[in-house]
PDB file of C-alpha atoms in Angstrom:
ATOM      1  CA  UNK A   1      -0.003  -0.033   0.018  1.00  0.00           C
ATOM      2  CA  UNK A   2       1.413   3.394  -1.029  1.00  0.00           C
ATOM      3  CA  UNK A   3       2.319   5.724   1.760  1.00  0.00           C
ATOM      4  CA  UNK A   4       1.214   8.751  -0.303  1.00  0.00           C
ATOM      5  CA  UNK A   5      -1.247   9.225  -3.175  1.00  0.00           C
ATOM      6  CA  UNK A   6       0.821  12.138  -4.552  1.00  0.00           C
ATOM      7  CA  UNK A   7       4.358  13.369  -4.116  1.00  0.00           C
ATOM      8  CA  UNK A   8       4.916  16.990  -5.159  1.00  0.00           C
ATOM      9  CA  UNK A   9       8.446  18.119  -5.783  1.00  0.00           C
ATOM     10  CA  UNK A  10       8.969  21.770  -4.928  1.00  0.00           C
ATOM     11  CA  UNK A  11       7.141  23.918  -2.368  1.00  0.00           C
ATOM     12  CA  UNK A  12       6.616  27.037  -4.445  1.00  0.00           C
ATOM     13  CA  UNK A  13       3.176  28.623  -4.484  1.00  0.00           C
ATOM     14  CA  UNK A  14       2.009  26.261  -7.296  1.00  0.00           C
ATOM     15  CA  UNK A  15       3.206  23.182  -5.454  1.00  0.00           C
ATOM     16  CA  UNK A  16       1.590  24.257  -2.209  1.00  0.00           C
ATOM     17  CA  UNK A  17      -1.668  25.064  -3.903  1.00  0.00           C
ATOM     18  CA  UNK A  18      -1.751  21.662  -5.559  1.00  0.00           C
ATOM     19  CA  UNK A  19      -0.891  19.889  -2.301  1.00  0.00           C
ATOM     20  CA  UNK A  20      -3.609  21.798  -0.380  1.00  0.00           C
ATOM     21  CA  UNK A  21      -6.236  21.144  -3.023  1.00  0.00           C
ATOM     22  CA  UNK A  22      -5.484  17.408  -3.235  1.00  0.00           C
ATOM     23  CA  UNK A  23      -5.398  17.024   0.505  1.00  0.00           C
ATOM     24  CA  UNK A  24      -8.686  18.867   0.807  1.00  0.00           C
ATOM     25  CA  UNK A  25     -10.112  16.325  -1.569  1.00  0.00           C
ATOM     26  CA  UNK A  26      -8.981  13.476   0.702  1.00  0.00           C
ATOM     27  CA  UNK A  27      -5.658  12.439  -0.841  1.00  0.00           C
ATOM     28  CA  UNK A  28      -2.477  11.807   1.132  1.00  0.00           C
ATOM     29  CA  UNK A  29       0.130  14.240  -0.129  1.00  0.00           C
ATOM     30  CA  UNK A  30       3.897  14.644   0.459  1.00  0.00           C
ATOM     31  CA  UNK A  31       5.681  17.886  -0.532  1.00  0.00           C
ATOM     32  CA  UNK A  32       9.433  17.698  -0.974  1.00  0.00           C
ATOM     33  CA  UNK A  33      11.638  20.813  -0.640  1.00  0.00           C
ATOM     34  CA  UNK A  34      15.420  20.953  -0.681  1.00  0.00           C
ATOM     35  CA  UNK A  35      15.711  24.479   0.694  1.00  0.00           C
ATOM     36  CA  UNK A  36      15.363  25.542   4.305  1.00  0.00           C
ATOM     37  CA  UNK A  37      12.286  27.686   3.644  1.00  0.00           C
ATOM     38  CA  UNK A  38       9.048  26.720   1.948  1.00  0.00           C
ATOM     39  CA  UNK A  39       7.550  28.893  -0.709  1.00  0.00           C
ATOM     40  CA  UNK A  40       9.935  29.323  -3.627  1.00  0.00           C
ATOM     41  CA  UNK A  41       9.598  32.956  -4.642  1.00  0.00           C
ATOM     42  CA  UNK A  42       7.491  33.574  -1.515  1.00  0.00           C
ATOM     43  CA  UNK A  43      10.741  33.360   0.512  1.00  0.00           C
ATOM     44  CA  UNK A  44      12.046  36.387   2.376  1.00  0.00           C
ATOM     45  CA  UNK A  45      15.390  37.475   3.822  1.00  0.00           C
ATOM     46  CA  UNK A  46      16.330  40.228   6.233  1.00  0.00           C
ATOM     47  CA  UNK A  47      19.131  42.754   6.543  1.00  0.00           C
ATOM     48  CA  UNK A  48      19.515  44.803   9.749  1.00  0.00           C
ATOM     49  CA  UNK A  49      16.067  43.520  10.867  1.00  0.00           C
ATOM     50  CA  UNK A  50      14.383  44.771   7.698  1.00  0.00           C
ATOM     51  CA  UNK A  51      12.399  42.175   5.712  1.00  0.00           C
ATOM     52  CA  UNK A  52      12.915  41.923   1.979  1.00  0.00           C
ATOM     53  CA  UNK A  53      10.773  39.819  -0.386  1.00  0.00           C
ATOM     54  CA  UNK A  54      12.508  37.826  -3.104  1.00  0.00           C
ATOM     55  CA  UNK A  55       9.543  37.666  -5.506  1.00  0.00           C
ATOM     56  CA  UNK A  56       6.152  38.582  -4.152  1.00  0.00           C
ATOM     57  CA  UNK A  57       6.452  42.296  -3.473  1.00  0.00           C
ATOM     58  CA  UNK A  58       2.715  43.014  -3.747  1.00  0.00           C
ATOM     59  CA  UNK A  59      -0.503  41.232  -4.615  1.00  0.00           C
ATOM     60  CA  UNK A  60      -3.529  42.071  -6.747  1.00  0.00           C
ATOM     61  CA  UNK A  61      -7.101  40.905  -6.945  1.00  0.00           C
ATOM     62  CA  UNK A  62      -7.738  40.590  -3.244  1.00  0.00           C
ATOM     63  CA  UNK A  63     -10.968  42.577  -2.879  1.00  0.00           C
ATOM     64  CA  UNK A  64     -14.017  40.361  -2.133  1.00  0.00           C
ATOM     65  CA  UNK A  65     -15.111  38.529  -5.276  1.00  0.00           C
ATOM     66  CA  UNK A  66     -11.894  39.112  -7.163  1.00  0.00           C
ATOM     67  CA  UNK A  67      -9.905  36.116  -8.409  1.00  0.00           C
ATOM     68  CA  UNK A  68      -7.070  35.894  -5.906  1.00  0.00           C
ATOM     69  CA  UNK A  69      -9.459  36.610  -3.051  1.00  0.00           C
ATOM     70  CA  UNK A  70     -11.510  33.604  -4.046  1.00  0.00           C
ATOM     71  CA  UNK A  71      -8.409  31.377  -4.209  1.00  0.00           C
ATOM     72  CA  UNK A  72      -7.070  32.589  -0.845  1.00  0.00           C
ATOM     73  CA  UNK A  73     -10.489  32.166   0.701  1.00  0.00           C
ATOM     74  CA  UNK A  74     -10.566  28.552  -0.502  1.00  0.00           C
ATOM     75  CA  UNK A  75      -7.089  28.015   0.944  1.00  0.00           C
ATOM     76  CA  UNK A  76      -8.139  29.467   4.291  1.00  0.00           C
ATOM     77  CA  UNK A  77      -5.690  32.375   4.095  1.00  0.00           C
ATOM     78  CA  UNK A  78      -7.785  35.536   3.892  1.00  0.00           C
ATOM     79  CA  UNK A  79      -8.584  35.796   7.583  1.00  0.00           C
ATOM     80  CA  UNK A  80      -4.976  35.130   8.592  1.00  0.00           C
ATOM     81  CA  UNK A  81      -2.863  37.222   6.205  1.00  0.00           C
ATOM     82  CA  UNK A  82      -1.540  40.573   7.389  1.00  0.00           C
ATOM     83  CA  UNK A  83      -2.272  42.848   4.418  1.00  0.00           C
ATOM     84  CA  UNK A  84      -2.185  46.551   3.784  1.00  0.00           C
ATOM     85  CA  UNK A  85      -4.045  48.169   0.918  1.00  0.00           C
ATOM     86  CA  UNK A  86      -1.775  50.204  -1.247  1.00  0.00           C
ATOM     87  CA  UNK A  87      -2.414  53.801  -2.380  1.00  0.00           C
ATOM     88  CA  UNK A  88      -5.577  53.679  -4.500  1.00  0.00           C
ATOM     89  CA  UNK A  89      -4.498  56.756  -6.447  1.00  0.00           C
ATOM     90  CA  UNK A  90      -1.083  55.328  -7.291  1.00  0.00           C
ATOM     91  CA  UNK A  91      -0.047  51.850  -6.186  1.00  0.00           C
ATOM     92  CA  UNK A  92       2.676  52.141  -8.833  1.00  0.00           C
ATOM     93  CA  UNK A  93       4.287  55.353 -10.064  1.00  0.00           C
ATOM     94  CA  UNK A  94       6.224  55.344 -13.282  1.00  0.00           C
ATOM     95  CA  UNK A  95       9.251  57.670 -13.265  1.00  0.00           C
ATOM     96  CA  UNK A  96      11.942  58.717 -15.751  1.00  0.00           C
ATOM     97  CA  UNK A  97      15.462  59.996 -15.387  1.00  0.00           C
ATOM     98  CA  UNK A  98      14.737  63.278 -17.045  1.00  0.00           C
ATOM     99  CA  UNK A  99      11.265  63.816 -15.487  1.00  0.00           C
ATOM    100  CA  UNK A 100      10.569  64.319 -11.799  1.00  0.00           C
ATOM    101  CA  UNK A 101       6.878  63.446 -12.219  1.00  0.00           C
ATOM    102  CA  UNK A 102       5.624  60.106 -10.910  1.00  0.00           C
ATOM    103  CA  UNK A 103       2.901  58.939 -13.294  1.00  0.00           C
ATOM    104  CA  UNK A 104       0.348  56.906 -11.274  1.00  0.00           C
ATOM    105  CA  UNK A 105      -1.183  53.551 -11.953  1.00  0.00           C
ATOM    106  CA  UNK A 106      -4.318  53.859  -9.860  1.00  0.00           C
ATOM    107  CA  UNK A 107      -6.808  51.259  -8.553  1.00  0.00           C
ATOM    108  CA  UNK A 108     -10.176  50.931 -10.362  1.00  0.00           C
ATOM    109  CA  UNK A 109     -10.373  51.482 -14.069  1.00  0.00           C
ATOM    110  CA  UNK A 110     -12.375  54.707 -13.799  1.00  0.00           C
ATOM    111  CA  UNK A 111      -9.832  56.031 -11.317  1.00  0.00           C
ATOM    112  CA  UNK A 112      -6.955  54.785 -13.422  1.00  0.00           C
ATOM    113  CA  UNK A 113      -8.298  56.634 -16.510  1.00  0.00           C
ATOM    114  CA  UNK A 114      -9.061  59.783 -14.529  1.00  0.00           C
ATOM    115  CA  UNK A 115      -5.563  59.956 -12.948  1.00  0.00           C
ATOM    116  CA  UNK A 116      -3.853  59.169 -16.227  1.00  0.00           C
ATOM    117  CA  UNK A 117      -5.926  61.692 -18.176  1.00  0.00           C
ATOM    118  CA  UNK A 118      -4.931  64.407 -15.739  1.00  0.00           C
ATOM    119  CA  UNK A 119      -1.355  64.055 -16.975  1.00  0.00           C
ATOM    120  CA  UNK A 120      -2.317  63.400 -20.650  1.00  0.00           C
ATOM    121  CA  UNK A 121      -5.493  65.444 -21.248  1.00  0.00           C
ATOM    122  CA  UNK A 122      -5.240  65.158 -25.017  1.00  0.00           C
ATOM    123  CA  UNK A 123      -5.056  61.343 -24.811  1.00  0.00           C
ATOM    124  CA  UNK A 124      -8.385  60.706 -23.061  1.00  0.00           C
ATOM    125  CA  UNK A 125      -9.707  58.511 -25.844  1.00  0.00           C
ATOM    126  CA  UNK A 126      -6.560  56.440 -26.084  1.00  0.00           C
ATOM    127  CA  UNK A 127      -6.609  55.854 -22.331  1.00  0.00           C
ATOM    128  CA  UNK A 128     -10.327  54.865 -22.482  1.00  0.00           C
ATOM    129  CA  UNK A 129      -9.642  52.318 -25.212  1.00  0.00           C
ATOM    130  CA  UNK A 130      -6.685  50.953 -23.258  1.00  0.00           C
ATOM    131  CA  UNK A 131      -8.783  50.393 -20.104  1.00  0.00           C
ATOM    132  CA  UNK A 132     -11.691  48.883 -22.011  1.00  0.00           C
ATOM    133  CA  UNK A 133      -9.420  46.512 -23.953  1.00  0.00           C
ATOM    134  CA  UNK A 134      -7.640  45.264 -20.791  1.00  0.00           C
ATOM    135  CA  UNK A 135     -10.993  44.401 -19.239  1.00  0.00           C
ATOM    136  CA  UNK A 136     -12.377  42.764 -22.357  1.00  0.00           C
ATOM    137  CA  UNK A 137      -9.311  40.527 -22.739  1.00  0.00           C
ATOM    138  CA  UNK A 138      -9.490  39.399 -19.108  1.00  0.00           C
ATOM    139  CA  UNK A 139     -13.198  38.679 -19.386  1.00  0.00           C
ATOM    140  CA  UNK A 140     -12.444  36.420 -22.355  1.00  0.00           C
ATOM    141  CA  UNK A 141     -10.427  34.032 -20.172  1.00  0.00           C
ATOM    142  CA  UNK A 142     -12.896  31.847 -18.183  1.00  0.00           C
ATOM    143  CA  UNK A 143     -10.169  30.462 -15.945  1.00  0.00           C
ATOM    144  CA  UNK A 144      -9.048  34.006 -14.991  1.00  0.00           C
ATOM    145  CA  UNK A 145     -12.621  34.886 -14.032  1.00  0.00           C
ATOM    146  CA  UNK A 146     -13.123  31.446 -12.387  1.00  0.00           C
ATOM    147  CA  UNK A 147     -16.058  30.416 -14.485  1.00  0.00           C
ATOM    148  CA  UNK A 148     -16.834  27.388 -16.604  1.00  0.00           C
ATOM    149  CA  UNK A 149     -17.246  27.912 -20.324  1.00  0.00           C
ATOM    150  CA  UNK A 150     -17.081  25.528 -23.332  1.00  0.00           C
ATOM    151  CA  UNK A 151     -13.932  25.870 -25.369  1.00  0.00           C
ATOM    152  CA  UNK A 152     -15.833  26.460 -28.601  1.00  0.00           C
ATOM    153  CA  UNK A 153     -17.491  29.522 -27.017  1.00  0.00           C
ATOM    154  CA  UNK A 154     -14.153  31.281 -26.424  1.00  0.00           C
ATOM    155  CA  UNK A 155     -13.321  34.370 -28.478  1.00  0.00           C
ATOM    156  CA  UNK A 156      -9.550  34.532 -28.517  1.00  0.00           C
ATOM    157  CA  UNK A 157      -8.839  36.458 -31.688  1.00  0.00           C
ATOM    158  CA  UNK A 158      -6.475  38.771 -29.785  1.00  0.00           C
ATOM    159  CA  UNK A 159      -3.934  36.066 -28.954  1.00  0.00           C
ATOM    160  CA  UNK A 160      -1.551  37.145 -31.721  1.00  0.00           C
ATOM    161  CA  UNK A 161      -1.600  40.868 -30.839  1.00  0.00           C
ATOM    162  CA  UNK A 162       1.676  42.133 -29.310  1.00  0.00           C
ATOM    163  CA  UNK A 163       1.598  44.325 -26.176  1.00  0.00           C
ATOM    164  CA  UNK A 164       3.915  46.902 -27.763  1.00  0.00           C
ATOM    165  CA  UNK A 165       2.036  46.931 -31.054  1.00  0.00           C
ATOM    166  CA  UNK A 166      -1.215  47.530 -29.258  1.00  0.00           C
ATOM    167  CA  UNK A 167       0.117  50.326 -27.052  1.00  0.00           C
ATOM    168  CA  UNK A 168       1.933  51.989 -29.951  1.00  0.00           C
ATOM    169  CA  UNK A 169      -1.250  51.886 -31.961  1.00  0.00           C
ATOM    170  CA  UNK A 170      -3.183  53.778 -29.292  1.00  0.00           C
ATOM    171  CA  UNK A 171      -1.156  56.910 -29.365  1.00  0.00           C
ATOM    172  CA  UNK A 172       1.891  58.662 -30.815  1.00  0.00           C
ATOM    173  CA  UNK A 173       2.701  60.149 -27.396  1.00  0.00           C
ATOM    174  CA  UNK A 174       5.920  58.396 -26.438  1.00  0.00           C
ATOM    175  CA  UNK A 175       5.694  59.286 -22.775  1.00  0.00           C
ATOM    176  CA  UNK A 176       2.186  57.824 -22.478  1.00  0.00           C
ATOM    177  CA  UNK A 177       3.337  54.680 -24.290  1.00  0.00           C
ATOM    178  CA  UNK A 178       6.124  54.279 -21.733  1.00  0.00           C
ATOM    179  CA  UNK A 179       3.804  54.906 -18.789  1.00  0.00           C
ATOM    180  CA  UNK A 180       1.244  52.362 -19.970  1.00  0.00           C
ATOM    181  CA  UNK A 181       4.029  49.820 -20.463  1.00  0.00           C
ATOM    182  CA  UNK A 182       5.747  50.777 -17.245  1.00  0.00           C
ATOM    183  CA  UNK A 183       4.609  47.675 -15.337  1.00  0.00           C
ATOM    184  CA  UNK A 184       6.400  45.333 -17.802  1.00  0.00           C
ATOM    185  CA  UNK A 185       8.962  44.138 -15.137  1.00  0.00           C
ATOM    186  CA  UNK A 186       6.072  42.280 -13.506  1.00  0.00           C
ATOM    187  CA  UNK A 187       5.937  39.839 -16.425  1.00  0.00           C
ATOM    188  CA  UNK A 188       9.445  40.213 -17.877  1.00  0.00           C
ATOM    189  CA  UNK A 189       8.040  42.004 -20.930  1.00  0.00           C
ATOM    190  CA  UNK A 190       9.947  41.848 -24.191  1.00  0.00           C
ATOM    191  CA  UNK A 191       8.938  44.407 -26.832  1.00  0.00           C
ATOM    192  CA  UNK A 192       9.301  41.932 -29.660  1.00  0.00           C
ATOM    193  CA  UNK A 193       7.678  38.908 -28.046  1.00  0.00           C
ATOM    194  CA  UNK A 194       5.244  39.709 -25.216  1.00  0.00           C
ATOM    195  CA  UNK A 195       1.574  39.249 -26.240  1.00  0.00           C
ATOM    196  CA  UNK A 196      -1.043  41.750 -25.220  1.00  0.00           C
ATOM    197  CA  UNK A 197      -2.943  39.224 -23.122  1.00  0.00           C
ATOM    198  CA  UNK A 198       0.132  38.688 -20.853  1.00  0.00           C
ATOM    199  CA  UNK A 199       0.203  42.410 -20.230  1.00  0.00           C
ATOM    200  CA  UNK A 200      -3.571  42.600 -19.708  1.00  0.00           C
ATOM    201  CA  UNK A 201      -3.881  39.647 -17.309  1.00  0.00           C
ATOM    202  CA  UNK A 202      -1.079  41.061 -15.165  1.00  0.00           C
ATOM    203  CA  UNK A 203      -1.994  44.756 -14.939  1.00  0.00           C
ATOM    204  CA  UNK A 204      -5.711  44.071 -14.614  1.00  0.00           C
ATOM    205  CA  UNK A 205      -5.166  42.269 -11.307  1.00  0.00           C
ATOM    206  CA  UNK A 206      -3.422  45.188  -9.689  1.00  0.00           C
ATOM    207  CA  UNK A 207      -5.730  47.804 -11.154  1.00  0.00           C
ATOM    208  CA  UNK A 208      -8.615  45.907  -9.554  1.00  0.00           C
ATOM    209  CA  UNK A 209      -6.896  46.112  -6.161  1.00  0.00           C
ATOM    210  CA  UNK A 210      -3.293  46.147  -4.945  1.00  0.00           C
ATOM    211  CA  UNK A 211      -2.046  44.932  -1.574  1.00  0.00           C
ATOM    212  CA  UNK A 212       1.162  44.580   0.404  1.00  0.00           C
ATOM    213  CA  UNK A 213       1.961  41.641   2.627  1.00  0.00           C
ATOM    214  CA  UNK A 214       2.877  43.439   5.874  1.00  0.00           C
ATOM    215  CA  UNK A 215       5.349  40.805   7.103  1.00  0.00           C
ATOM    216  CA  UNK A 216       6.479  39.705   3.626  1.00  0.00           C
ATOM    217  CA  UNK A 217       5.195  37.112   1.168  1.00  0.00           C
ATOM    218  CA  UNK A 218       6.554  34.198   3.204  1.00  0.00           C
ATOM    219  CA  UNK A 219       3.509  34.384   5.462  1.00  0.00           C
ATOM    220  CA  UNK A 220       1.471  32.827   2.625  1.00  0.00           C
ATOM    221  CA  UNK A 221       3.531  29.647   2.668  1.00  0.00           C
ATOM    222  CA  UNK A 222       4.004  29.667   6.460  1.00  0.00           C
ATOM    223  CA  UNK A 223       0.285  29.759   7.084  1.00  0.00           C
TER     224      UNK A 223
END
């Protein structure tokens, strides 16, 4: 008789989620990890008693009903995590060497558009199209919205659109282009390769809501 039904190698967030889900369904699960800490990119380190995250610097989609909130609720985390809501008028601020202005990425698409338009008043329509397109793309992914939908019903004609091509097509304003693409380090964006949907699925989560783990991302794996 097998000691375990499943053995999962690696205790990153994906491995821990799989282990929790399987165990919740009644399976016996073993998680193997070679490092001293669980969590993969959830791990933290400290210098002079200051905590630094290695990977999870902030989280999105944690308002009630949003996708990560539903996952964390299922995993029994929401009532235990120490979280702080980030600045709703600028959870990220995009800056440039030759410009002292911090261009805000704000929470809520209406707020995002309003804050962005304040800096680029002539680009109101481009900003509106950007916000609408991001939401439309995310709504087209059933798994992202945690809903069941037959494959043949999916409308994925945007899969071949590049993020840079889309943003460049919105406006000739180079500064606005750079500001809209300013979150690309979150998904290791490459101008010649990154598809628009990768950009959309990433930024949408934070525009919906952005949160900081008060004691670092390691609390997710430790709980």
